Coordinates of C-alpha atoms in Angstrom, one line a residue:
M358 CA -38.1 -6.4 -8.7
S359 CA -35.3 -9.1 -9.3
F360 CA -35.7 -12.9 -8.4
M361 CA -32.8 -14.8 -7.4
G362 CA -33.2 -18.1 -9.5
G363 CA -29.7 -19.6 -7.8
T364 CA -25.8 -19.6 -8.1
Y365 CA -24.0 -21.9 -10.0
D366 CA -20.3 -22.4 -11.4
V367 CA -20.5 -21.9 -14.5
I368 CA -23.4 -20.4 -16.5
V369 CA -24.1 -21.9 -20.6
V370 CA -26.3 -19.1 -22.4
G371 CA -28.2 -21.0 -25.6
A372 CA -27.8 -25.0 -25.9
G373 CA -27.3 -25.4 -29.9
H374 CA -24.1 -27.4 -30.4
A375 CA -21.8 -25.3 -28.9
G376 CA -24.0 -24.8 -26.0
C377 CA -24.3 -28.6 -25.6
E378 CA -20.7 -29.3 -25.3
A379 CA -19.9 -26.3 -23.6
A380 CA -22.2 -27.4 -20.6
L381 CA -21.8 -31.3 -20.9
A382 CA -18.0 -30.5 -20.6
S383 CA -18.1 -28.3 -17.7
A384 CA -20.7 -30.9 -15.9
R385 CA -18.7 -33.6 -16.2
M386 CA -15.6 -31.4 -15.5
G387 CA -17.1 -32.1 -11.8
V388 CA -18.8 -27.9 -11.7
E389 CA -21.9 -27.0 -11.3
T390 CA -23.4 -26.4 -14.4
L391 CA -26.7 -24.0 -15.3
M392 CA -27.9 -24.2 -18.9
I393 CA -30.1 -21.5 -19.7
T394 CA -32.0 -21.1 -23.0
I395 CA -35.2 -19.7 -24.8
N396 CA -36.9 -22.6 -25.7
L397 CA -35.8 -26.1 -24.1
D398 CA -37.7 -28.2 -27.3
M399 CA -34.7 -26.4 -29.2
V400 CA -31.9 -28.1 -27.6
A401 CA -29.5 -29.3 -30.2
F402 CA -31.4 -28.8 -33.1
M403 CA -30.8 -28.5 -36.7
P404 CA -32.2 -25.6 -38.3
C405 CA -30.1 -26.1 -41.6
N406 CA -28.9 -29.3 -42.9
P407 CA -29.5 -32.5 -40.8
S408 CA -26.2 -33.7 -41.3
I409 CA -22.9 -33.7 -39.5
G410 CA -19.2 -34.1 -40.7
G411 CA -17.5 -33.8 -44.1
P412 CA -14.0 -32.2 -44.9
A413 CA -12.2 -30.5 -41.6
K414 CA -15.9 -30.8 -39.8
G415 CA -15.9 -34.4 -39.5
H416 CA -12.1 -33.7 -38.2
V417 CA -13.6 -31.9 -35.3
V418 CA -15.9 -34.2 -34.6
R419 CA -13.7 -36.9 -33.9
E420 CA -11.2 -34.8 -31.9
I421 CA -14.3 -33.7 -29.8
D422 CA -15.2 -36.9 -28.9
A423 CA -11.4 -37.7 -28.2
L424 CA -11.6 -34.7 -26.0
G425 CA -14.6 -36.7 -24.0
G426 CA -17.5 -35.0 -25.8
E427 CA -21.1 -35.6 -26.8
M428 CA -21.5 -34.8 -30.6
G429 CA -19.8 -37.9 -31.9
R430 CA -22.1 -40.1 -29.8
N431 CA -25.0 -38.4 -30.8
I432 CA -24.8 -38.9 -34.2
D433 CA -24.0 -42.6 -34.0
K434 CA -26.4 -43.3 -32.4
T435 CA -29.4 -41.3 -34.7
F436 CA -27.7 -41.2 -37.9
I437 CA -30.0 -42.9 -41.0
Q438 CA -26.7 -42.6 -43.3
M439 CA -23.1 -43.1 -42.9
R440 CA -20.6 -42.2 -45.5
M441 CA -17.3 -42.0 -45.8
L442 CA -16.2 -39.5 -48.6
N443 CA -13.0 -38.9 -50.1
T444 CA -11.6 -42.6 -50.3
G445 CA -9.9 -42.0 -53.2
K446 CA -7.3 -39.6 -52.1
G447 CA -5.0 -39.8 -49.2
P448 CA -6.2 -40.5 -45.3
A449 CA -5.4 -36.9 -44.7
V450 CA -8.6 -36.2 -46.3
H451 CA -11.0 -39.2 -45.6
A452 CA -13.9 -37.6 -44.4
L453 CA -16.7 -39.1 -42.5
R454 CA -20.2 -37.5 -42.9
A455 CA -23.9 -38.7 -41.6
Q456 CA -27.3 -37.9 -42.3
A457 CA -29.1 -37.2 -39.1
D458 CA -32.9 -38.5 -38.1
K459 CA -33.0 -34.2 -37.3
F460 CA -36.0 -35.2 -34.4
S461 CA -34.1 -38.0 -33.0
Y462 CA -30.6 -35.9 -32.8
Q463 CA -31.8 -33.5 -30.8
H464 CA -34.3 -35.4 -28.8
T465 CA -31.2 -37.9 -27.4
M466 CA -29.4 -35.2 -26.6
K467 CA -31.9 -33.2 -24.5
E468 CA -32.2 -36.8 -22.6
T469 CA -28.4 -36.9 -22.3
L470 CA -28.2 -33.6 -21.4
E471 CA -31.1 -33.9 -18.4
K472 CA -29.5 -37.1 -17.4
E473 CA -26.0 -35.4 -16.6
E474 CA -25.8 -34.7 -12.7
K475 CA -24.2 -31.5 -11.8
L476 CA -26.3 -30.2 -14.9
T477 CA -29.2 -28.2 -14.7
L478 CA -31.6 -27.2 -17.7
R479 CA -33.9 -23.9 -17.5
Q480 CA -35.9 -22.4 -20.2
G481 CA -35.6 -18.6 -20.2
M482 CA -34.2 -15.3 -22.5
V483 CA -30.9 -14.2 -21.1
D484 CA -31.3 -10.1 -21.5
R485 CA -28.4 -8.9 -20.1
L486 CA -24.9 -10.0 -17.8
I487 CA -24.3 -9.0 -14.6
V488 CA -21.1 -6.9 -13.9
E489 CA -19.5 -6.3 -10.9
D490 CA -15.8 -4.4 -10.3
G491 CA -15.2 -5.2 -14.2
V492 CA -16.0 -9.0 -14.0
C493 CA -19.1 -11.1 -15.5
V494 CA -20.5 -12.8 -12.7
G495 CA -24.1 -13.8 -13.6
V496 CA -27.1 -13.1 -15.9
V497 CA -30.9 -11.7 -15.8
T498 CA -33.1 -13.1 -17.6
Q499 CA -36.3 -11.4 -19.4
T500 CA -38.3 -12.2 -16.2
G501 CA -36.2 -10.4 -14.1
T502 CA -34.4 -13.5 -12.6
E503 CA -30.8 -13.2 -11.4
Y504 CA -28.6 -16.3 -11.7
R505 CA -24.7 -15.6 -10.5
A506 CA -21.6 -17.8 -11.8
K507 CA -18.2 -17.6 -11.4
A508 CA -18.1 -17.7 -15.3
V509 CA -20.2 -17.2 -18.2
V510 CA -20.4 -19.0 -21.6
V511 CA -22.3 -17.2 -24.1
T512 CA -23.4 -19.6 -27.1
T513 CA -26.4 -17.8 -28.6
G514 CA -25.9 -18.9 -32.4
T515 CA -27.8 -16.5 -35.1
Y516 CA -30.0 -15.5 -32.6
L517 CA -29.1 -12.4 -31.6
R518 CA -30.7 -9.8 -33.4
G519 CA -32.2 -12.4 -35.8
K520 CA -34.0 -11.3 -38.5
V521 CA -35.6 -13.6 -41.5
I522 CA -35.5 -12.2 -44.9
M523 CA -37.5 -14.0 -47.4
G524 CA -38.3 -12.0 -51.6
E525 CA -39.4 -8.6 -49.8
L526 CA -40.9 -10.1 -46.2
T527 CA -38.7 -9.6 -43.7
Y528 CA -39.2 -10.0 -39.3
E529 CA -37.2 -10.1 -36.4
S530 CA -36.8 -14.0 -35.6
G531 CA -34.7 -16.2 -34.7
P532 CA -34.0 -19.7 -36.9
N533 CA -37.5 -21.9 -37.7
N534 CA -39.8 -18.4 -36.3
Q535 CA -38.2 -18.9 -33.2
Q536 CA -37.6 -15.9 -30.6
P537 CA -35.2 -13.8 -31.5
S538 CA -32.5 -12.4 -28.6
V539 CA -32.5 -8.7 -28.8
K540 CA -31.8 -7.3 -25.7
L541 CA -28.3 -9.4 -25.0
A542 CA -26.9 -7.8 -28.2
E543 CA -27.7 -4.6 -27.2
N544 CA -26.3 -5.5 -23.6
L545 CA -23.1 -6.8 -25.4
R546 CA -22.8 -3.5 -27.1
E547 CA -23.0 -1.5 -24.2
L548 CA -20.1 -3.0 -22.8
G549 CA -18.1 -2.0 -25.3
F550 CA -18.2 -5.0 -27.5
D551 CA -17.8 -4.7 -31.7
L552 CA -20.2 -6.6 -33.0
V553 CA -20.5 -7.2 -37.0
R554 CA -23.8 -8.6 -39.4
F555 CA -23.5 -12.1 -40.3
K556 CA -26.0 -13.7 -43.0
T557 CA -26.7 -17.3 -43.2
G558 CA -29.9 -19.0 -45.3
T559 CA -31.4 -22.3 -45.2
P560 CA -32.8 -24.2 -49.1
P561 CA -37.0 -25.0 -49.2
R562 CA -38.2 -28.8 -47.4
V563 CA -40.4 -30.2 -49.4
H564 CA -43.0 -33.5 -49.9
K565 CA -41.3 -37.0 -50.2
D566 CA -44.7 -38.0 -52.3
T567 CA -44.4 -35.2 -54.6
I568 CA -40.8 -36.2 -55.7
D569 CA -40.1 -38.6 -58.6
F570 CA -37.3 -40.4 -57.3
S571 CA -37.0 -42.4 -61.4
K572 CA -34.9 -39.2 -62.2
T573 CA -32.6 -38.8 -59.7
E574 CA -29.5 -40.8 -58.8
I575 CA -29.6 -42.8 -55.4
Q576 CA -27.2 -42.0 -53.1
P577 CA -27.0 -45.3 -50.8
G578 CA -25.0 -45.5 -47.3
D579 CA -21.8 -47.5 -46.8
E580 CA -22.2 -50.6 -46.5
N581 CA -20.0 -51.1 -43.0
P582 CA -20.1 -47.7 -41.9
K583 CA -17.2 -46.4 -40.2
F584 CA -18.7 -44.1 -37.2
F585 CA -17.5 -40.8 -35.1
S586 CA -17.3 -42.2 -31.7
Y587 CA -14.0 -44.2 -30.7
E588 CA -16.7 -45.9 -28.6
T589 CA -19.6 -46.9 -31.0
K590 CA -18.1 -50.8 -32.0
S591 CA -21.3 -51.8 -33.8
S592 CA -25.0 -50.8 -35.5
D593 CA -28.1 -51.4 -36.3
N594 CA -29.4 -48.4 -37.6
E595 CA -31.8 -48.6 -40.5
Q596 CA -29.8 -46.5 -43.4
L597 CA -31.6 -43.9 -45.8
P598 CA -30.8 -43.1 -49.0
C599 CA -30.2 -39.4 -50.3
W600 CA -31.1 -38.8 -53.9
L601 CA -28.7 -36.4 -56.2
T602 CA -30.2 -34.6 -59.3
Y603 CA -28.6 -31.3 -60.7
T604 CA -30.5 -27.3 -61.4
S605 CA -31.2 -27.3 -65.1
V606 CA -31.5 -24.0 -67.7
D607 CA -34.6 -23.4 -67.0
T608 CA -33.8 -23.0 -63.0
H609 CA -31.2 -20.9 -63.9
Q610 CA -33.6 -18.4 -66.1
I611 CA -36.1 -18.1 -63.4
I612 CA -33.7 -16.9 -61.0
N613 CA -32.1 -14.5 -63.8
D614 CA -35.8 -13.3 -64.5
N615 CA -36.2 -12.2 -60.6
L616 CA -32.9 -11.2 -59.5
H617 CA -34.7 -7.9 -59.0
R618 CA -36.9 -9.9 -56.3
A619 CA -33.8 -11.5 -54.3
P620 CA -32.7 -9.4 -50.8
M621 CA -29.3 -10.2 -51.8
Y622 CA -29.6 -7.8 -54.6
S623 CA -32.6 -5.6 -54.0
G624 CA -30.1 -4.4 -51.1
L625 CA -32.3 -5.7 -48.0
I626 CA -29.4 -7.8 -46.9
E627 CA -27.1 -6.1 -45.3
G628 CA -25.5 -8.9 -43.4
T629 CA -21.9 -10.5 -45.4
G630 CA -22.8 -14.1 -45.9
P631 CA -20.7 -17.5 -46.0
R632 CA -18.6 -17.8 -49.4
Y633 CA -18.6 -21.4 -49.1
C634 CA -22.1 -22.4 -48.6
P635 CA -23.5 -19.5 -51.5
S636 CA -26.8 -19.4 -52.0
I637 CA -28.6 -20.4 -55.1
E638 CA -29.1 -17.2 -56.8
D639 CA -25.4 -16.4 -55.9
K640 CA -23.9 -19.3 -57.4
V641 CA -26.2 -18.7 -60.8
V642 CA -24.7 -14.9 -61.2
R643 CA -21.1 -16.2 -60.0
F644 CA -20.7 -19.0 -62.3
A645 CA -22.5 -18.0 -64.9
D646 CA -20.8 -20.4 -67.1
K647 CA -22.5 -23.2 -65.5
S648 CA -25.2 -24.7 -66.9
K649 CA -26.3 -26.7 -63.6
H650 CA -25.5 -27.5 -60.1
Q651 CA -25.5 -30.4 -57.8
I652 CA -29.1 -30.5 -55.5
F653 CA -28.7 -33.2 -53.1
L654 CA -32.4 -34.6 -51.7
E655 CA -31.9 -35.8 -48.4
P656 CA -34.5 -37.2 -45.7
E657 CA -34.8 -35.2 -42.4
G658 CA -36.0 -38.3 -40.3
K659 CA -37.5 -41.3 -40.5
N660 CA -40.9 -40.2 -39.1
T661 CA -41.2 -37.2 -41.7
K662 CA -42.0 -36.9 -44.9
E663 CA -40.0 -33.6 -45.3
Y664 CA -37.4 -34.0 -47.7
Y665 CA -34.2 -31.0 -47.2
V666 CA -33.2 -29.6 -50.6
Q667 CA -29.2 -29.3 -50.4
G668 CA -27.6 -27.2 -52.6
L669 CA -30.5 -24.8 -53.2
S670 CA -30.5 -22.0 -50.1
T671 CA -32.2 -19.3 -51.3
S672 CA -33.9 -16.1 -49.5
M673 CA -36.2 -15.8 -53.2
P674 CA -40.2 -14.8 -52.5
E675 CA -42.1 -17.9 -52.2
D676 CA -43.4 -18.6 -55.6
V677 CA -40.4 -18.2 -57.3
Q678 CA -38.9 -20.8 -54.7
L679 CA -41.7 -23.0 -55.9
A680 CA -41.2 -22.4 -60.1
M681 CA -37.5 -23.0 -59.4
L682 CA -38.0 -26.5 -57.6
R683 CA -40.5 -27.5 -60.0
S684 CA -37.8 -26.8 -63.1
I685 CA -35.7 -29.2 -61.4
P686 CA -35.7 -33.0 -62.5
G687 CA -37.5 -35.3 -60.1
M688 CA -39.7 -32.3 -59.1
E689 CA -41.8 -31.1 -61.5
K690 CA -44.7 -32.1 -59.3
V691 CA -42.9 -30.7 -55.7
E692 CA -45.2 -29.6 -53.2
L693 CA -43.2 -27.2 -50.7
M694 CA -43.6 -27.7 -46.9
R695 CA -41.4 -25.2 -45.7
N696 CA -39.5 -22.3 -47.9
G697 CA -36.3 -21.5 -47.6
Y698 CA -34.8 -18.0 -45.8
A699 CA -31.9 -16.0 -45.2
I700 CA -31.2 -15.1 -41.3
E701 CA -29.1 -11.9 -40.3
Y702 CA -27.8 -11.9 -36.8
D703 CA -25.0 -9.9 -34.7
A704 CA -21.8 -11.6 -34.0
I705 CA -18.6 -11.1 -32.0
V706 CA -15.5 -9.5 -33.6
P707 CA -13.2 -12.9 -32.6
T708 CA -10.2 -11.1 -32.1
Q709 CA -11.8 -9.6 -29.1
L710 CA -11.2 -13.3 -27.6
W711 CA -8.4 -15.1 -26.0
P712 CA -7.3 -17.9 -27.2
T713 CA -9.1 -19.4 -24.2
L714 CA -12.4 -18.2 -25.9
E715 CA -12.4 -15.9 -22.5
T716 CA -13.3 -12.5 -23.7
K717 CA -10.6 -9.6 -22.9
K718 CA -13.0 -6.8 -22.2
L719 CA -14.4 -8.9 -19.8
P720 CA -13.1 -11.2 -17.5
G721 CA -15.6 -14.2 -16.5
L722 CA -17.6 -13.9 -20.1
F723 CA -16.8 -16.8 -22.5
T724 CA -17.9 -16.9 -26.3
A725 CA -18.6 -19.9 -28.3
G726 CA -20.3 -21.1 -31.8
Q727 CA -21.8 -18.5 -34.2
I728 CA -21.7 -15.5 -31.9
N729 CA -17.9 -15.7 -32.6
G730 CA -18.4 -15.8 -36.8
T731 CA -18.4 -18.9 -37.2
S732 CA -20.5 -21.5 -40.0
G733 CA -21.7 -24.7 -38.7
Y734 CA -22.5 -27.0 -36.0
E735 CA -19.4 -29.0 -36.0
E736 CA -17.5 -25.6 -35.7
A737 CA -19.3 -24.8 -33.2
A738 CA -19.2 -27.4 -31.1
G739 CA -15.5 -27.8 -31.3
Q740 CA -15.7 -24.5 -29.7
G741 CA -18.2 -25.3 -27.2
I742 CA -16.6 -28.3 -25.5
M743 CA -13.1 -25.9 -25.0
A744 CA -15.0 -23.0 -24.0
G745 CA -16.7 -25.2 -21.6
I746 CA -13.2 -26.6 -20.3
N747 CA -11.9 -23.3 -20.1
A748 CA -14.3 -22.1 -18.1
A749 CA -14.6 -25.1 -15.1
R750 CA -10.7 -25.0 -15.1
K751 CA -10.8 -21.2 -14.7
V752 CA -13.6 -22.2 -11.4
Q753 CA -11.1 -24.6 -10.5
G754 CA -8.5 -22.7 -10.2
K755 CA -6.2 -24.8 -13.1
E756 CA -4.4 -23.5 -16.4
P757 CA -6.6 -23.2 -19.5
V758 CA -6.4 -25.7 -22.2
I759 CA -5.3 -24.0 -25.6
L760 CA -4.7 -26.3 -28.4
D761 CA -2.2 -25.2 -30.8
R762 CA -2.6 -26.0 -34.8
S763 CA -0.4 -29.2 -35.2
Q764 CA -2.8 -30.4 -32.0
G765 CA -6.3 -30.1 -33.9
Y766 CA -8.8 -28.6 -36.8
I767 CA -10.0 -27.1 -33.4
G768 CA -7.0 -25.6 -32.5
V769 CA -6.3 -24.4 -36.1
M770 CA -10.3 -22.9 -35.8
I771 CA -10.1 -20.7 -32.8
D772 CA -6.1 -19.3 -33.7
D773 CA -7.5 -18.6 -37.1
L774 CA -10.2 -16.5 -35.2
V775 CA -9.1 -14.9 -32.0
T776 CA -5.3 -13.9 -34.3
K777 CA -6.8 -12.8 -37.8
G778 CA -10.5 -12.5 -37.2
T779 CA -12.8 -13.3 -40.2
N780 CA -15.1 -10.7 -42.2
E781 CA -17.3 -13.1 -43.2
P782 CA -18.9 -16.3 -41.7
Y783 CA -15.7 -18.5 -41.1
R784 CA -16.0 -22.5 -42.2
L785 CA -13.8 -24.8 -41.6
L786 CA -11.6 -26.3 -44.7
T787 CA -8.7 -28.8 -44.7
S788 CA -6.9 -26.3 -46.2
R789 CA -6.7 -24.4 -43.2
A790 CA -4.5 -26.6 -41.1
E791 CA -1.0 -26.5 -42.3
Y792 CA -0.4 -30.2 -41.1
R793 CA -2.9 -32.1 -42.6
L794 CA -0.8 -35.0 -42.5
L795 CA -0.9 -35.4 -38.7
L796 CA -4.4 -33.6 -38.3
R797 CA -6.3 -36.9 -39.8
H798 CA -9.9 -38.6 -39.5
D799 CA -8.0 -41.9 -38.1
N800 CA -5.7 -40.6 -35.1
A801 CA -7.5 -37.7 -33.5
D802 CA -8.0 -40.3 -30.4
L803 CA -4.2 -40.1 -30.4
R804 CA -3.7 -36.6 -30.5
L805 CA -6.1 -35.8 -27.9
T806 CA -7.6 -38.3 -25.6
E807 CA -4.3 -37.6 -23.3
I808 CA -5.7 -34.2 -22.6
G809 CA -9.3 -35.6 -22.3
H810 CA -8.4 -38.1 -19.8
D811 CA -6.2 -35.5 -17.9
I812 CA -9.0 -33.1 -17.5
G813 CA -11.2 -35.2 -16.5
L814 CA -13.6 -35.9 -19.7
I815 CA -12.0 -39.3 -20.5
S816 CA -12.7 -42.5 -17.9
E817 CA -10.2 -44.6 -17.1
E818 CA -12.0 -47.6 -18.9
R819 CA -11.5 -45.5 -21.8
Y820 CA -8.3 -44.4 -21.4
A821 CA -6.7 -47.9 -20.9
N822 CA -8.4 -49.0 -23.8
F823 CA -6.6 -46.3 -25.8
L824 CA -3.1 -47.1 -24.2
R825 CA -3.6 -50.8 -25.3
K826 CA -4.4 -49.8 -29.2
K827 CA -1.6 -47.3 -29.1
E828 CA 0.7 -50.5 -27.8
L829 CA -0.6 -52.5 -30.0
V830 CA 0.3 -50.3 -33.0
E831 CA 3.7 -49.6 -32.1
Q832 CA 4.1 -53.6 -31.2
E833 CA 2.9 -54.4 -34.6
I834 CA 5.1 -52.0 -36.1
E835 CA 8.1 -52.6 -34.9
R836 CA 7.1 -57.0 -36.0
L837 CA 7.1 -55.8 -39.0
R838 CA 10.5 -53.9 -39.2
Q839 CA 12.4 -57.5 -37.2
A840 CA 10.1 -59.8 -39.3
K841 CA 12.4 -60.4 -42.6
V842 CA 11.3 -62.4 -45.7
K843 CA 12.2 -64.0 -48.6
P844 CA 11.5 -63.6 -52.2
V845 CA 9.8 -67.1 -52.8
E846 CA 7.5 -65.8 -49.8
V847 CA 6.8 -62.4 -50.6
N848 CA 7.1 -62.3 -54.5
P849 CA 4.1 -64.3 -55.3
M850 CA 1.8 -62.1 -52.8
L851 CA 3.4 -58.8 -55.0
E852 CA 3.4 -59.8 -58.5
A853 CA -0.9 -60.4 -57.7
A854 CA -1.0 -57.3 -56.6
G855 CA 1.3 -55.6 -60.0
S856 CA 4.3 -54.9 -57.1
A857 CA 8.1 -55.5 -58.7
S858 CA 9.3 -58.6 -57.1
I859 CA 12.5 -58.4 -55.1
Q860 CA 15.6 -60.2 -55.5
D861 CA 16.6 -60.6 -51.9
G862 CA 15.6 -60.8 -48.7
S863 CA 13.9 -57.9 -47.2
N864 CA 11.7 -56.7 -43.9
L865 CA 8.1 -56.5 -43.4
L866 CA 7.6 -52.8 -42.9
T867 CA 9.9 -52.2 -46.6
I868 CA 7.3 -54.4 -48.5
L869 CA 4.1 -52.0 -46.7
R870 CA 5.6 -49.5 -47.8
R871 CA 4.7 -49.9 -51.7
P872 CA 1.4 -48.2 -52.5
E873 CA -0.1 -51.1 -54.1
V874 CA 0.4 -53.1 -50.7
T875 CA -2.2 -53.5 -48.1
F876 CA -1.6 -54.4 -44.5
A877 CA -4.4 -57.5 -45.5
M878 CA -1.6 -58.6 -48.3
I879 CA 0.9 -58.7 -45.7
E880 CA -1.2 -60.1 -43.0
S881 CA -1.9 -62.8 -45.6
I882 CA 1.5 -64.3 -45.6
S883 CA 2.6 -63.2 -42.2
P884 CA -0.4 -62.9 -39.8
S885 CA -0.3 -60.5 -36.5
P886 CA 0.5 -62.5 -32.8
Y887 CA -1.0 -59.2 -31.4
E888 CA -4.9 -59.2 -31.5
L889 CA -6.0 -56.1 -33.6
D890 CA -9.0 -54.5 -34.5
E891 CA -9.5 -53.0 -37.9
E892 CA -9.0 -49.6 -36.3
M893 CA -5.6 -50.5 -35.1
K894 CA -4.9 -52.3 -38.9
E895 CA -5.4 -49.0 -40.3
Q896 CA -3.4 -46.8 -37.8
V897 CA -0.1 -49.6 -38.9
E898 CA -0.8 -48.9 -42.4
I899 CA -1.2 -45.2 -42.2
Q900 CA 1.9 -44.9 -40.2
V901 CA 4.3 -47.1 -42.1
K902 CA 3.3 -45.8 -45.3
Y903 CA 3.3 -42.1 -44.4
A904 CA 6.4 -42.0 -42.1
G905 CA 8.8 -40.0 -44.2
Y906 CA 5.9 -37.7 -44.9
I907 CA 5.2 -37.8 -41.1
E908 CA 8.2 -36.9 -39.9
K909 CA 8.9 -34.3 -42.0
Q910 CA 6.0 -32.7 -40.7
L911 CA 6.8 -32.9 -37.2
G912 CA 10.0 -31.4 -37.6
H913 CA 8.3 -28.5 -38.9
V914 CA 5.9 -28.5 -35.4
E915 CA 9.0 -28.5 -33.5
R916 CA 10.7 -25.4 -34.8
L917 CA 7.1 -23.7 -34.7
Q918 CA 6.9 -24.9 -31.1
K919 CA 10.0 -23.1 -29.7
M920 CA 7.8 -20.0 -31.3
E921 CA 4.6 -21.2 -29.1
K922 CA 6.6 -21.6 -25.9
K923 CA 8.1 -17.4 -26.3
R924 CA 5.4 -16.4 -23.5
I925 CA 4.5 -12.6 -24.3
P926 CA 4.1 -11.0 -20.5
E927 CA 0.5 -9.4 -20.5
D928 CA 1.5 -6.4 -19.3
I929 CA 3.9 -5.6 -22.5
V930 CA 4.0 -2.1 -23.6
Y931 CA 4.1 -2.3 -27.1
D932 CA 4.5 1.5 -27.6
D933 CA 7.6 1.2 -25.8
I934 CA 9.2 -0.8 -28.2
H935 CA 11.5 1.0 -30.3
G936 CA 11.3 0.2 -34.7
L937 CA 8.2 -1.7 -34.3
A938 CA 6.5 -0.8 -37.7
I939 CA 3.3 1.2 -36.9
E940 CA 0.9 -1.1 -38.5
A941 CA 2.7 -4.0 -36.1
R942 CA 2.2 -1.8 -33.1
Q943 CA -1.3 -1.4 -33.8
K944 CA -2.1 -5.2 -34.5
L945 CA -0.5 -6.2 -31.6
N946 CA -2.7 -4.0 -29.0
K947 CA -5.3 -4.8 -30.5
I948 CA -4.8 -8.7 -30.4
R949 CA -2.5 -9.2 -27.5
P950 CA -1.1 -12.3 -28.9
I951 CA 0.0 -14.6 -26.1
S952 CA 3.1 -16.0 -27.6
I953 CA 5.5 -15.2 -30.4
G954 CA 4.2 -17.9 -32.6
Q955 CA 0.8 -16.3 -32.0
A956 CA 2.3 -12.4 -32.6
S957 CA 3.8 -14.5 -36.0
R958 CA 0.3 -15.2 -37.1
I959 CA -1.5 -11.8 -37.3
S960 CA -1.4 -10.3 -40.8
G961 CA 0.5 -7.0 -40.9
V962 CA 3.6 -8.2 -38.6
T963 CA 6.4 -8.8 -40.3
P964 CA 9.4 -11.2 -40.0
A965 CA 11.2 -8.1 -39.6
D966 CA 8.7 -7.0 -36.4
I967 CA 9.3 -10.6 -34.6
S968 CA 12.9 -10.3 -34.8
I969 CA 12.7 -6.7 -32.8
L970 CA 10.0 -8.0 -30.7
L971 CA 12.3 -10.8 -29.6
V972 CA 15.5 -8.9 -29.0
Y973 CA 13.1 -6.6 -26.6
L974 CA 11.5 -9.6 -24.9
E975 CA 15.3 -10.9 -24.0
H976 CA 16.1 -7.6 -22.3
Y977 CA 12.1 -7.4 -21.2
N978 CA 13.0 -10.7 -18.9
R979 CA 16.8 -9.9 -17.8
V980 CA 15.3 -7.1 -16.1
T981 CA 12.5 -8.4 -15.0
A982 CA 14.6 -11.3 -13.5
A983 CA 17.5 -8.6 -11.9
K984 CA 14.2 -7.3 -9.8
G985 CA 12.7 -10.6 -8.6

């Protein structure tokens, strides 16, 4: 017999990184939200690497923060190491990465969720969705309790029919020996959703006191760390070092001798694994010419002796794992604390979603995170905030928010998923973005704060600070344009920087465009009258130095946006369009693109098909207008 647990506006199923962002966004937008999860002790848990950020992923965390999300603020409170990567390269690929105190990260996030006024937390296993008149209107738990809502966001991560695999051992489980979600996976299949089987893995954890750090290389954090959230101005967090070592010839021999026991090669694993995060056994087989691979030893927190062995993801049997570890310099006497393992799980084929992350098949149902075929905490959180925003907007009767590919890595990821799908766990890479120079780590606020404020996730105070920053950057660039300098004023500085002298007068803007000249050098000869902080100075320098490239990319974006603005009516019948290739017709029927821009990115839809579609749309719109 069922019991009525309550009625809400939005229900979020799951409390991983996608669930946390979805629930917080929804509640902060003023709608009554329920977050329901198998185990409340696992909120924001990091089952794999206790880190946030890195190339493309770090950009996503900044975007989440610019929209008003929580991940950036949470990692800034709980990091034990912060490093800016790729500083020797251009600003488009600068990427912030933090090592988290794994336990502090999840406890701090749980505290934030518990304090949120319109958010209710419940422990429970969701077994099925309630569907009435073809619309998702709630969920039913294992205990038979019904919760009703106007929108449901499912963020089940790797729990759907989760199965742990280690050597010859397999058992049903979510990550870290949690209960898997079996009935919900079956329910989604019954409702007609296409599911695929994916796999991910995690390395062993070892005891700190059994590592000989003298045989490894220290990897300290940055002396003056930068932060993920635009709201974080300083931190007194103590930083802990990570350590670098390498696999040895012996490690590779142990793996090769035991390949017959590796589930990947013995046929035990059926799920597709992530190409960009392969297991050590996969790396040794695929890159047989390499004599060693990097291994990073990373602390899991301030108050634990557990160390994470990054680079040694494996599903080998326990005895092989220990032998591998002890063949690595610095770990000859290491003691295992937790085994590495592979985990298989069900994911939804993401082409079944609209760009809002609402499912096409079942209105009212949204999905976000690893259930959509992605890998990584950051990719999950980026989808989570968008699903939460759009679920709340649907309840409020407002237009959805869809980020396009020129606005953020989140836009790139969601468009890739819903337009192209993925046949392996999807990971964001900077190379996936066409507009890398526009989607930088430093300018996420300039791209997205306006949207965050419009939907009610950015406070008035933060918005006022943002507008002030924008204005001061523009004023400073204008000052540099107007400020004329004579050779005698600027040449000593240019010579000291190894830059050619000037013969005639010039403006400071032109001088700053030189690769050798920094904004700090400009300030030494002409201090700014404005109160510029470090972020503003960085913004001035980047905008001035890369103005030509940025302008070129903006021109390209403008042309493409015309295609994005050409909307395709929902009721269009592709089978009525003569001249469309059969493959294009099949793909367009399956994806149901919302614009010509999205249609043009579907593989199998050619430029000729797009031309035919444009001609048809013109005719369609004329006929519709005449009828109206």
